[in-house]
Structure formats: structure tokens, C-alpha cells
Tab-separated table of C-alpha atoms in Angstrom:
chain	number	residue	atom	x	y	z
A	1	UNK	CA	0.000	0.000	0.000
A	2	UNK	CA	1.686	3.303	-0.853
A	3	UNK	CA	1.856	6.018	1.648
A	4	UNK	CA	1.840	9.655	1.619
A	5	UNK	CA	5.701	10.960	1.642
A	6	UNK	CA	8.572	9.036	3.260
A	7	UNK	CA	8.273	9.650	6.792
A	8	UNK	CA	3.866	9.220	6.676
A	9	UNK	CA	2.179	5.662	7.897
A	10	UNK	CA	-0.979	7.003	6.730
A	11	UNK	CA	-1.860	4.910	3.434
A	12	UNK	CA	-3.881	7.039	0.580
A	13	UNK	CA	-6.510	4.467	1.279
A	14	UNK	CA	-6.942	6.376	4.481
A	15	UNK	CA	-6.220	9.362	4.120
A	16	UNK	CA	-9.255	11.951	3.903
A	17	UNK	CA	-9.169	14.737	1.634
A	18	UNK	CA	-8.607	18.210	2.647
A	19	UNK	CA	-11.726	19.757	1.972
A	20	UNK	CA	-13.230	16.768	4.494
A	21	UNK	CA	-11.128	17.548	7.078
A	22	UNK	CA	-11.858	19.194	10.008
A	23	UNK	CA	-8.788	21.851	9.203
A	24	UNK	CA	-9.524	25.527	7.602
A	25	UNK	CA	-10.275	24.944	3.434
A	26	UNK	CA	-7.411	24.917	0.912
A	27	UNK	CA	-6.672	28.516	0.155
A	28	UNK	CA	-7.113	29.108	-3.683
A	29	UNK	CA	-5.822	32.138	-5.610
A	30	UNK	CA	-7.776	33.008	-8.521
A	31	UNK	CA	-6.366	35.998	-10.573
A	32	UNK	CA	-8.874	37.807	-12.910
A	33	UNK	CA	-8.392	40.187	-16.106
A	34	UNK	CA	-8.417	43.360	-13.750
A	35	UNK	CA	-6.249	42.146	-10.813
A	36	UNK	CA	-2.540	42.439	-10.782
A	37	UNK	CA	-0.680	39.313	-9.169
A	38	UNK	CA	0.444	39.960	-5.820
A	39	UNK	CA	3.966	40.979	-6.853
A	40	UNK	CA	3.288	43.718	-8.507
A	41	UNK	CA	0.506	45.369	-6.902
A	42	UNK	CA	2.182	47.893	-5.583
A	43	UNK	CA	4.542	48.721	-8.360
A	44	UNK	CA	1.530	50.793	-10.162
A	45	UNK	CA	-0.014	53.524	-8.629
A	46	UNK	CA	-2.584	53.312	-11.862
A	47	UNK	CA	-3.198	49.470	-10.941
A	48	UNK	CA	-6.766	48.461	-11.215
A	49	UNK	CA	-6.410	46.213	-8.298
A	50	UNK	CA	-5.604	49.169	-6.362
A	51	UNK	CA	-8.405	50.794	-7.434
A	52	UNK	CA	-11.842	51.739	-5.206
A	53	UNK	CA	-14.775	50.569	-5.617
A	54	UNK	CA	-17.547	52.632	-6.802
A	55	UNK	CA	-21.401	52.397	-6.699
A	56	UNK	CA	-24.176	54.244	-8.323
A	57	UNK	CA	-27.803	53.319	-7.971
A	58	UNK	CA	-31.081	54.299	-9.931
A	59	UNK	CA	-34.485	53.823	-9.645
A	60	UNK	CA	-36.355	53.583	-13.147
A	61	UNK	CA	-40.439	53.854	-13.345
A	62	UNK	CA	-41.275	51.665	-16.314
A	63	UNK	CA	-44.830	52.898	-18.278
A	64	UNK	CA	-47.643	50.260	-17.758
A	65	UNK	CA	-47.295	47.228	-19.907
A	66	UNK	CA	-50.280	44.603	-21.372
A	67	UNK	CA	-50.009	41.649	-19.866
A	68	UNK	CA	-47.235	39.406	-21.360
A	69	UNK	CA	-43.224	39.571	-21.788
A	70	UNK	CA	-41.526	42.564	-22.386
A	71	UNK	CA	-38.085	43.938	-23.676
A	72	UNK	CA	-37.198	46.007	-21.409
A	73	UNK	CA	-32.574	46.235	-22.149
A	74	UNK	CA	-33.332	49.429	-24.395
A	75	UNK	CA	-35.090	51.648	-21.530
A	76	UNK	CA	-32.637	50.048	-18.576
A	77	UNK	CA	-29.399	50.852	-20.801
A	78	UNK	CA	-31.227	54.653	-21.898
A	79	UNK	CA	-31.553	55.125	-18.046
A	80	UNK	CA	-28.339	54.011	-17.096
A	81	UNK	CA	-26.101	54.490	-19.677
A	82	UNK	CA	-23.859	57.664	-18.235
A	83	UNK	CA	-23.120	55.841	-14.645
A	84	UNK	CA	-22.430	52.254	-16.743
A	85	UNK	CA	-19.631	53.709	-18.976
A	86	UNK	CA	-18.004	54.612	-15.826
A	87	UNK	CA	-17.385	51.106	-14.613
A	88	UNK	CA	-14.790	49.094	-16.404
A	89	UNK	CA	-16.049	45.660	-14.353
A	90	UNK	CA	-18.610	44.845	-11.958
A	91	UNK	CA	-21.975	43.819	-11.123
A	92	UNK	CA	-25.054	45.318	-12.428
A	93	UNK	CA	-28.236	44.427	-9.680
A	94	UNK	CA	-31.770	44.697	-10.850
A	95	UNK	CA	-34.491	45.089	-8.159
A	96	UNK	CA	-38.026	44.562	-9.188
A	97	UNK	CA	-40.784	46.526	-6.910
A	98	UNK	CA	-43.459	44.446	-7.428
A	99	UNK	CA	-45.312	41.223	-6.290
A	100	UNK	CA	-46.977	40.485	-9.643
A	101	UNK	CA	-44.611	41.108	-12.200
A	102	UNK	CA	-41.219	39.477	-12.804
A	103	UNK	CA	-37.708	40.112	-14.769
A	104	UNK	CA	-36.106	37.540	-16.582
A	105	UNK	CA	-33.104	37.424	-19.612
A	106	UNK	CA	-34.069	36.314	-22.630
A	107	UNK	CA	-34.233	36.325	-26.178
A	108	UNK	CA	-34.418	39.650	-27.233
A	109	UNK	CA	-34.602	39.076	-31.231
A	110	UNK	CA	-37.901	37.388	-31.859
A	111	UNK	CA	-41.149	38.488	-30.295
A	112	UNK	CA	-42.479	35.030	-30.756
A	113	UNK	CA	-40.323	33.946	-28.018
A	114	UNK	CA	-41.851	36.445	-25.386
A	115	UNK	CA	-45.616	35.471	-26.680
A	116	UNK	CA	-44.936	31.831	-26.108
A	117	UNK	CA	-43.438	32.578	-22.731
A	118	UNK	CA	-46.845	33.924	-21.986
A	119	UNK	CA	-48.566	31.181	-23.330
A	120	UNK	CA	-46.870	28.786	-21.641
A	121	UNK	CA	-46.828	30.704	-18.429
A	122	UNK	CA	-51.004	31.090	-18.529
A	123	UNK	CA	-51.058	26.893	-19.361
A	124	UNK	CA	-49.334	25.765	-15.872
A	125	UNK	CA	-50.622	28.709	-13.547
A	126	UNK	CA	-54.487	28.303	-14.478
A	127	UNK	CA	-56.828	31.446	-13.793
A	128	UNK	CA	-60.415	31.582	-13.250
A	129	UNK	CA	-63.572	30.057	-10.838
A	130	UNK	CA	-62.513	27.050	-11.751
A	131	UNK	CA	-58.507	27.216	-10.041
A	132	UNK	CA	-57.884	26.347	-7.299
A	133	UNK	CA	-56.829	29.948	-5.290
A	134	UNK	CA	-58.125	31.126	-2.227
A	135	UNK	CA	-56.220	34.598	-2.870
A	136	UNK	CA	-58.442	36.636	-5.329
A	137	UNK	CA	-58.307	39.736	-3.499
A	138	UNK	CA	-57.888	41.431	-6.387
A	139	UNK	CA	-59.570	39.831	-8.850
A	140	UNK	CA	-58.984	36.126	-10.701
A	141	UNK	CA	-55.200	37.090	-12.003
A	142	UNK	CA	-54.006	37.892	-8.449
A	143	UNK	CA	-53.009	34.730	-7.095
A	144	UNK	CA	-51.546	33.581	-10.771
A	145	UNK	CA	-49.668	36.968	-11.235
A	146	UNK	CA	-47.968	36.139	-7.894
A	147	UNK	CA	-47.104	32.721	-8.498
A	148	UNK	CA	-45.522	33.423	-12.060
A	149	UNK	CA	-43.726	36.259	-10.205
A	150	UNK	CA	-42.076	34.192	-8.172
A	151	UNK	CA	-41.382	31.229	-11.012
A	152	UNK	CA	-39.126	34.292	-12.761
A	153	UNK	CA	-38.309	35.997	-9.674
A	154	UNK	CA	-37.737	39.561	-9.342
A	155	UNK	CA	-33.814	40.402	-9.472
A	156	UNK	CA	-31.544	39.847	-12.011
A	157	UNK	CA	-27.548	40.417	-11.531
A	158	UNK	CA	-25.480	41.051	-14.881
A	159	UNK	CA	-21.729	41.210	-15.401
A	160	UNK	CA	-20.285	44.716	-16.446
A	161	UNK	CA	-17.282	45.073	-18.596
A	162	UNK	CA	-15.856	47.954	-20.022
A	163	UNK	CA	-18.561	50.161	-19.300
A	164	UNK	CA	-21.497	47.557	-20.706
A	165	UNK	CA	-23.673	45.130	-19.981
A	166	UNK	CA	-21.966	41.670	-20.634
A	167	UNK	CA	-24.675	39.998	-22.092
A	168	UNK	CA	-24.920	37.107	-24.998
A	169	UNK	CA	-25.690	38.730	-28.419
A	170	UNK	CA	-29.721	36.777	-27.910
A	171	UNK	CA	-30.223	38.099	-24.548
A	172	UNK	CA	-32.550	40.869	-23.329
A	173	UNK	CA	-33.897	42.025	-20.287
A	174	UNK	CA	-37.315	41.147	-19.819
A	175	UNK	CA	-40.170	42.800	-17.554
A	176	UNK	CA	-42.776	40.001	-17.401
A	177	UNK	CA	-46.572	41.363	-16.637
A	178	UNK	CA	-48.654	39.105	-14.835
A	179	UNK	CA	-51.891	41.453	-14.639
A	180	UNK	CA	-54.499	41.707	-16.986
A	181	UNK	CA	-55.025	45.830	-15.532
A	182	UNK	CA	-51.784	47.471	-16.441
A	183	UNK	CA	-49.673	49.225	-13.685
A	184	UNK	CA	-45.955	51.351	-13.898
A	185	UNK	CA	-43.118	49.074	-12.477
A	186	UNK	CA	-40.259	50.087	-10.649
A	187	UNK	CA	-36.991	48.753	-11.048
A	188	UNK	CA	-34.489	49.774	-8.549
A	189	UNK	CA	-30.626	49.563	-10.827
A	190	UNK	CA	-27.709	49.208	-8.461
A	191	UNK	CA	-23.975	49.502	-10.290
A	192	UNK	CA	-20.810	48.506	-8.369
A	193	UNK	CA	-17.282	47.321	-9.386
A	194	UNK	CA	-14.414	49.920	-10.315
């Protein structure tokens, strides 16, 4: 049975693997395009590594939307366009407001994409006298809106590079609208990296 160095009588059969033990983790060092190795990060003053952290936040009203699925990238990036060119990487947060509407990423080329979202959204959460809610409060959508709401979910985090959203060429923003009575959303846009 082989063992683990010269002087070691534990065999490899035994042994357990660090991240079982009871000792701290393994400590891993991951460098990224906009850190400098350790070496060097205090040979430039213009270093990004050395650079602080910034944060900008905005909240955007979004005009009342038919129900359905809705691209929203043009009016988020129109809103927050001057603070996002300012950022050469981060994190871009998006909030949703709202207990019956939902964001999502998605295609953003072909509206058939965003009608059969809706479509197959309306088959699994059914509406009507005949489902099964106890919350109609405010009418037969209400209990559906909130269930598809929380399906999608109501945050979205996005990568920022050089001053964009880093985003697959298919992807959009979506604001999904669960009620049949059409309401303003707000979307609460939080920026932070350097």
C-alpha cells in the first residue's frame, strides 16, 4: 500500500481529503483580467487592483405594460447608460418593486419567443372560478400573477465590462406582466465594481 511521503504511515486508502477535514479549506488564488498578481501590486499607482470601488444606484419607473413579456434592455441601458460607462467591471443588480410582475433574460430578437413565454406561463398557472386559489383579493389574475412572479423571480444580476452590460448577443432584459389591468413598475438599478 503506498503512503503519503517518506516519513507518513498514513496509506492514501486512508487518508481523507482536505476539503473533508476538520482543518480551515485549501486557500485558492484566482487571478482575474483586472487584478494584478500579488507581486506587482504595488509597483503601479494606476493598478486596477488598487483601485476603489464605486457604486451608483437608480431607480427607473417603467410605463404600464399589457399583460405578457416585455423587452425592457433598451429603456434600462437609456436610463443608465452615463453611470455604466463609468465602470470598467462589476456587477449590475436589478431590483423589481413588485409582487406580480417578474424580470427575466431572454431572447431579445424574436417576439415570438416572449408570446410563447406567456402562453406557456397562462397553461401551468391556471386562472379563473374554476382554479384552485383562495387569494383573489384582487380579482382572478391575483393569485396567478404572484405565483408566475415568483417562477421568474424579481432580481436579475449582470456582469459589467468595459462600461457595458456583458450579455450574450440573444439576450434581453425582460419585464414580465402578470396582470391583466396594467400598472408602472419600478426597477431599482444598483452599479458597483471599479
Amino acid at each position: 500500500m503506498q503512503t503519503l511521503g517518506s516519513s507518513s504511515s498514513v496509506s492514501l486508502s486512508a487518508a481523507k481529503p482536505v476539503w473533508l477535514s476538520a482543518s480551515a479549506p485549501p486557500v485558492v488564488r484566482v487571478y482575474s483580467l483586472y487584478t494584478a498578481k500579488p507581486s506587482s501590486l504595488n509597483s503601479d499607482s494606476n493598478s486596477m487592483a488598487t483601485a476603489s470601488p464605486k457604486w451608483a444606484q437608480k431607480t427607473i419607473t417603467l410605463p404600464p405594460q399589457r399583460r405578457g413579456c416585455h423587452l425592457i434592455t433598451p429603456k434600462i441601458l437609456n436610463e443608465i447608460g452615463p453611470d455604466l460607462s463609468e465602470f470598467k467591471c462589476g456587477l449590475a443588480h436589478l431590483f423589481l418593486h413588485h409582487t406580480s410582475a417578474s424580470l427575466t433574460i431572454n431572447e431579445n430578437y424574436d417576439s415570438d419567443v416572449r408570446d410563447d413565454t406567456e402562453t406557456f406561463l397562462n397553461k401551468i398557472v391556471p386562472e379563473g372560478r374554476s382554479a384552485p386559489w383562495k387569494h383573489t383579493l384582487e380579482g382572478p389574475d391575483d393569485m396567478p400573477a404572484h405565483i408566475k412572479s415568483s417562477m421568474f423571480g424579481c432580481e436579475l444580476t449582470i456582469p459589467i465590462t468595459n462600461g457595458k452590460l456583458n450579455m450574450g448577443t440573444w439576450q434581453g432584459i425582460w419585464l414580465c406582466e402578470h396582470r391583466d389591468h396594467p400598472t408602472a413598475r419600478r426597477v431599482v438599478v444598483t452599479l458597483n465594481g471599479i
